[in-house]
Amino acid sequence: MNSQPTKEAASLRGVSFSYNGHRVLEGVDLRLEERDFAAVIGPNGGGKTTLLKILLGLLRPRSGKVLLFGESPERTAHLVGYVPQDIHANKHFPISALDVVLMGRLRPGRLFHRYSRDDHRAAEEALDRMEMWPERHKRMEELSGGQRQRVFIARALASNPRALFLDEPTASVDAMGQTDLYSHLKDLNEQITILVVTHDLMVLSSYVKSVICVNRSLIHHHAPEVTPDMLRLGYRCPVELLGHGHLPHRVLPCHGGPCCE
Amino acid sequence: MSEWLQLPFVQNALAGGILAGILCGIMGTYVVANRIAYLAGGIAHSAYGGVGLALFLGFSPLWGVLGFTLTGALIMGWLYLKERHRADTAIGVLWAFGMAVGVLLTDLTPGYNVDLMSYLFGSILTISRESLAAMAALIAAVLLFVALFYRDLAAVSYDDEFARVRGIPVTALQLLLIGAVALSVVVLIRVVGLILVIALLTIAPYMAEKRCRSLASMMVTAGLLNCVFALAGLWISIQFNVTSGAAIICVASLAYFAFVGGAALRRRA
């Protein structure tokens, strides 16, 4: 789509992944450019989170090649700010918001970590950016779902990442909070690449630049639209439903390419 | 009580209770924060297999228990790390298997009868100076380990995937932690018995977790609570001439029930 040559942030080539003999991804290709703001959509169990974890080197594909900033993700994952799903962490863990954000300052190749003045300054900036500095001494358990999510984003930002990968960041956030969150992300996107797994198709038209639909195979569409192919791939719902307002988006006609048969 | 305090075995028991309480306050903080109480239970119970093996083969029980428990702990830890949501069955099997092997091997050892109860509930009132020294040395080693890796262990305990993305050697640290839990269990079951070890590893840290803002403050709080439980339990044990380990566990459990009940009432109010 884009005529200007852009630098590549991440790519997958022929990547397959199985979980307990169940094929989750099959021969998937992807090229994510720097400064893209990509939404990953698709049905539950379709491989959205798996895709993210493969890009970060947390899961190893059965076959295929993964590059993150030109190298294997084991070497470059620390350049990405990762915002995992909220349900992942132990909710009652005794930790303050500030200490969570400081974890974003941990670096590879160093043990016996101590946080320096720079680390504290970066954590303060990140918390401030997410408007969570006043809550820094609260236990994570005392924060609302939306506040916790902001702390996780601040933790990801504290390392000054080149990209931000978020896994369903709005799952426990109310509608107001969602709009807030996405406008924050839009600001951040002026400097860094953003990849966000979402169920929320509302965000597509107003914030993102491209849409990645995953359901065992993958379609990457370089515009903030859901195409009929994606609907066939992702939701198996007839395109006519769109007319009834389930998805407030433009539907593109068939635009050629391998997935439009 | 005061005339009791003059007796050397009572002094040793008090020191043992305090040392066990501190060690379990530190390790229990990681056990509870990582939600691996079941894994710790499996490690502690399978250790009995080591007792039987050492008796049967005729070498020192300490080395038998140490080797057997560390091996078992690393197998269970590896299973747990690989398949967190499905490891509990495998841990349950190894838990039972370890104990059964221990019983069978002591049966097969001629002329030897181990009292299973002393293994389960320990005998804190007959604790030796050497055991106290071993516990003190282990506490020093554990404190050094925690001081060196405090930030890394906190990150791994809180969110291992994020820690891995940050480039922390997550699996190595998790196995070290599980190994440290196993080592503590080995030293402590000879002193206070495995049931008491599990109680000290879980009850006080659980109560502390609800109020603390950091793992360090959770360790201190849990350690202090454990010491209170141990001293109160020992006092009851001596006053009423009842089993010391069971008395300590009852004190700790009653405190836990009061804590949970109080929290429930406060939520309702």
Tab-separated table of N, CA and C in Angstrom, chain A residues 20 53 58 77-78 82 84 88 90 92-96 103-104 106-108 111-115 137 139-140 142 152 155 159, chain B residues 33 35 83 86 147-149 151-152 154-155 157-162 164-169 209-215 218:
chain	number	residue	atom	x	y	z
A	20	ASN	N	-0.503	-28.647	22.070
A	20	ASN	CA	-1.079	-29.974	22.359
A	20	ASN	C	-1.676	-30.636	21.117
A	53	LYS	N	3.074	-13.633	21.420
A	53	LYS	CA	4.129	-14.302	22.194
A	53	LYS	C	5.224	-14.856	21.291
A	58	LEU	N	8.493	-15.527	23.454
A	58	LEU	CA	7.999	-16.269	24.629
A	58	LEU	C	7.548	-17.659	24.218
A	77	ALA	N	13.788	-8.807	22.275
A	77	ALA	CA	12.479	-8.628	22.917
A	77	ALA	C	12.501	-7.467	23.910
A	78	HIS	N	13.674	-7.214	24.523
A	78	HIS	CA	13.730	-6.147	25.525
A	78	HIS	C	13.535	-4.761	24.914
A	82	TYR	N	6.036	-4.645	26.669
A	82	TYR	CA	5.006	-5.687	26.589
A	82	TYR	C	3.952	-5.421	27.652
A	84	PRO	N	0.972	-7.460	29.006
A	84	PRO	CA	0.230	-8.725	28.944
A	84	PRO	C	-1.206	-8.545	29.436
A	88	HIS	N	-3.181	-12.154	33.947
A	88	HIS	CA	-1.981	-12.973	34.052
A	88	HIS	C	-1.353	-12.928	35.452
A	90	ASN	N	-0.744	-12.329	39.590
A	90	ASN	CA	-1.380	-12.581	40.877
A	90	ASN	C	-1.884	-11.250	41.442
A	92	HIS	N	-3.195	-10.324	44.251
A	92	HIS	CA	-2.932	-9.965	45.647
A	92	HIS	C	-1.451	-9.725	45.928
A	93	PHE	N	-0.624	-9.811	44.899
A	93	PHE	CA	0.820	-9.685	45.083
A	93	PHE	C	1.159	-8.389	45.821
A	94	PRO	N	2.015	-8.470	46.845
A	94	PRO	CA	2.339	-7.264	47.620
A	94	PRO	C	3.308	-6.366	46.865
A	95	ILE	N	2.767	-5.441	46.096
A	95	ILE	CA	3.652	-4.576	45.318
A	95	ILE	C	2.944	-3.257	45.046
A	96	SER	N	3.702	-2.171	45.051
A	96	SER	CA	3.130	-0.856	44.768
A	96	SER	C	3.207	-0.590	43.268
A	103	MET	N	9.989	-2.313	37.348
A	103	MET	CA	10.358	-3.586	36.708
A	103	MET	C	10.621	-3.406	35.214
A	104	GLY	N	10.009	-2.376	34.638
A	104	GLY	CA	10.269	-2.080	33.232
A	104	GLY	C	11.704	-1.658	32.986
A	106	LEU	N	14.335	-3.217	34.310
A	106	LEU	CA	15.246	-4.363	34.362
A	106	LEU	C	15.820	-4.572	32.965
A	107	ARG	N	17.092	-4.948	32.919
A	107	ARG	CA	17.760	-5.090	31.624
A	107	ARG	C	18.403	-6.450	31.503
A	108	PRO	N	18.547	-6.929	30.260
A	108	PRO	CA	19.180	-8.241	30.079
A	108	PRO	C	20.676	-8.177	30.380
A	111	LEU	N	22.608	-9.218	36.426
A	111	LEU	CA	21.912	-9.744	37.595
A	111	LEU	C	22.181	-8.776	38.736
A	112	PHE	N	21.707	-9.115	39.910
A	112	PHE	CA	21.891	-8.259	41.090
A	112	PHE	C	21.429	-6.838	40.795
A	113	HIS	N	20.235	-6.709	40.214
A	113	HIS	CA	19.753	-5.383	39.838
A	113	HIS	C	19.575	-4.460	41.031
A	114	ARG	N	19.982	-3.216	40.834
A	114	ARG	CA	19.635	-2.122	41.742
A	114	ARG	C	19.070	-1.023	40.870
A	115	TYR	N	18.050	-0.301	41.352
A	115	TYR	CA	17.493	0.764	40.528
A	115	TYR	C	18.254	2.062	40.765
A	137	HIS	N	2.073	4.943	45.257
A	137	HIS	CA	2.344	4.149	46.456
A	137	HIS	C	1.227	3.175	46.783
A	139	ARG	N	-1.098	-0.104	46.622
A	139	ARG	CA	-0.942	-1.511	46.232
A	139	ARG	C	-1.687	-1.734	44.923
A	140	MET	N	-1.168	-2.602	44.071
A	140	MET	CA	-1.829	-2.880	42.792
A	140	MET	C	-3.274	-3.323	43.011
A	142	GLU	N	-5.343	-2.323	45.127
A	142	GLU	CA	-6.249	-1.225	45.468
A	142	GLU	C	-6.682	-0.421	44.249
A	152	PHE	N	0.437	-0.983	33.922
A	152	PHE	CA	1.135	-1.954	33.061
A	152	PHE	C	1.685	-1.274	31.807
A	155	ARG	N	4.708	0.608	32.902
A	155	ARG	CA	5.826	-0.325	33.067
A	155	ARG	C	6.481	-0.618	31.714
A	159	SER	N	10.915	1.524	29.821
A	159	SER	CA	12.180	1.110	29.208
A	159	SER	C	12.462	1.905	27.931
B	33	ALA	N	3.568	-15.909	47.325
B	33	ALA	CA	3.478	-14.912	46.253
B	33	ALA	C	3.485	-15.579	44.878
B	35	ARG	N	2.266	-18.566	44.430
B	35	ARG	CA	1.158	-19.528	44.433
B	35	ARG	C	1.663	-20.954	44.184
B	83	GLU	N	3.961	-26.789	32.430
B	83	GLU	CA	2.506	-26.864	32.244
B	83	GLU	C	1.819	-26.450	33.527
B	86	ARG	N	-1.644	-27.769	34.498
B	86	ARG	CA	-1.943	-29.196	34.516
B	86	ARG	C	-0.952	-29.978	35.356
B	147	ALA	N	19.097	-11.238	48.983
B	147	ALA	CA	19.630	-9.882	48.868
B	147	ALA	C	20.217	-9.653	47.485
B	148	LEU	N	20.921	-10.670	46.957
B	148	LEU	CA	21.550	-10.509	45.645
B	148	LEU	C	20.527	-10.443	44.523
B	149	PHE	N	19.475	-11.265	44.609
B	149	PHE	CA	18.547	-11.406	43.492
B	149	PHE	C	17.180	-10.779	43.781
B	151	ARG	N	15.473	-7.947	43.269
B	151	ARG	CA	14.681	-7.336	42.188
B	151	ARG	C	14.289	-8.365	41.142
B	152	ASP	N	15.262	-9.208	40.788
B	152	ASP	CA	15.002	-10.205	39.750
B	152	ASP	C	13.949	-11.207	40.220
B	154	ALA	N	11.677	-10.718	42.463
B	154	ALA	CA	10.375	-10.047	42.544
B	154	ALA	C	9.733	-9.990	41.164
B	155	ALA	N	10.524	-9.634	40.150
B	155	ALA	CA	9.983	-9.538	38.790
B	155	ALA	C	9.508	-10.898	38.302
B	157	SER	N	8.600	-13.456	40.155
B	157	SER	CA	7.451	-13.905	40.939
B	157	SER	C	6.188	-13.170	40.523
B	158	TYR	N	6.320	-11.882	40.201
B	158	TYR	CA	5.130	-11.090	39.886
B	158	TYR	C	4.606	-11.399	38.493
B	159	ASP	N	5.503	-11.449	37.517
B	159	ASP	CA	5.052	-11.613	36.136
B	159	ASP	C	6.213	-12.207	35.345
B	160	ASP	N	6.255	-13.523	35.284
B	160	ASP	CA	7.425	-14.177	34.695
B	160	ASP	C	7.561	-13.884	33.198
B	161	GLU	N	6.423	-13.689	32.500
B	161	GLU	CA	6.533	-13.429	31.062
B	161	GLU	C	7.131	-12.049	30.804
B	162	PHE	N	6.703	-11.076	31.594
B	162	PHE	CA	7.281	-9.746	31.428
B	162	PHE	C	8.781	-9.795	31.747
B	164	ARG	N	10.760	-12.260	31.410
B	164	ARG	CA	11.465	-12.924	30.314
B	164	ARG	C	11.682	-11.947	29.152
B	165	VAL	N	10.661	-11.143	28.855
B	165	VAL	CA	10.808	-10.146	27.788
B	165	VAL	C	11.900	-9.137	28.145
B	166	ARG	N	12.044	-8.831	29.446
B	166	ARG	CA	13.103	-7.911	29.867
B	166	ARG	C	14.484	-8.553	29.831
B	167	GLY	N	14.546	-9.851	29.524
B	167	GLY	CA	15.839	-10.503	29.394
B	167	GLY	C	16.376	-11.109	30.677
B	168	ILE	N	15.510	-11.320	31.678
B	168	ILE	CA	15.932	-11.953	32.935
B	168	ILE	C	15.968	-13.475	32.720
B	169	PRO	N	16.972	-14.178	33.246
B	169	PRO	CA	16.996	-15.644	33.122
B	169	PRO	C	15.937	-16.293	34.021
B	209	GLU	N	0.638	-11.125	53.257
B	209	GLU	CA	0.504	-10.694	51.860
B	209	GLU	C	-0.590	-9.640	51.692
B	210	LYS	N	-1.658	-9.784	52.497
B	210	LYS	CA	-2.814	-8.893	52.330
B	210	LYS	C	-2.502	-7.450	52.704
B	211	ARG	N	-1.482	-7.243	53.524
B	211	ARG	CA	-1.250	-5.903	54.055
B	211	ARG	C	0.004	-5.242	53.520
B	212	CYS	N	0.919	-6.027	52.957
B	212	CYS	CA	2.236	-5.470	52.668
B	212	CYS	C	2.300	-4.875	51.269
B	213	ARG	N	3.280	-3.987	51.098
B	213	ARG	CA	3.469	-3.324	49.816
B	213	ARG	C	4.705	-3.829	49.089
B	214	SER	N	5.439	-4.748	49.712
B	214	SER	CA	6.625	-5.290	49.046
B	214	SER	C	6.912	-6.673	49.604
B	215	LEU	N	7.677	-7.461	48.848
B	215	LEU	CA	8.052	-8.792	49.316
B	215	LEU	C	8.886	-8.690	50.590
B	218	MET	N	6.746	-8.190	53.473
B	218	MET	CA	5.995	-9.430	53.685
B	218	MET	C	6.860	-10.462	54.421
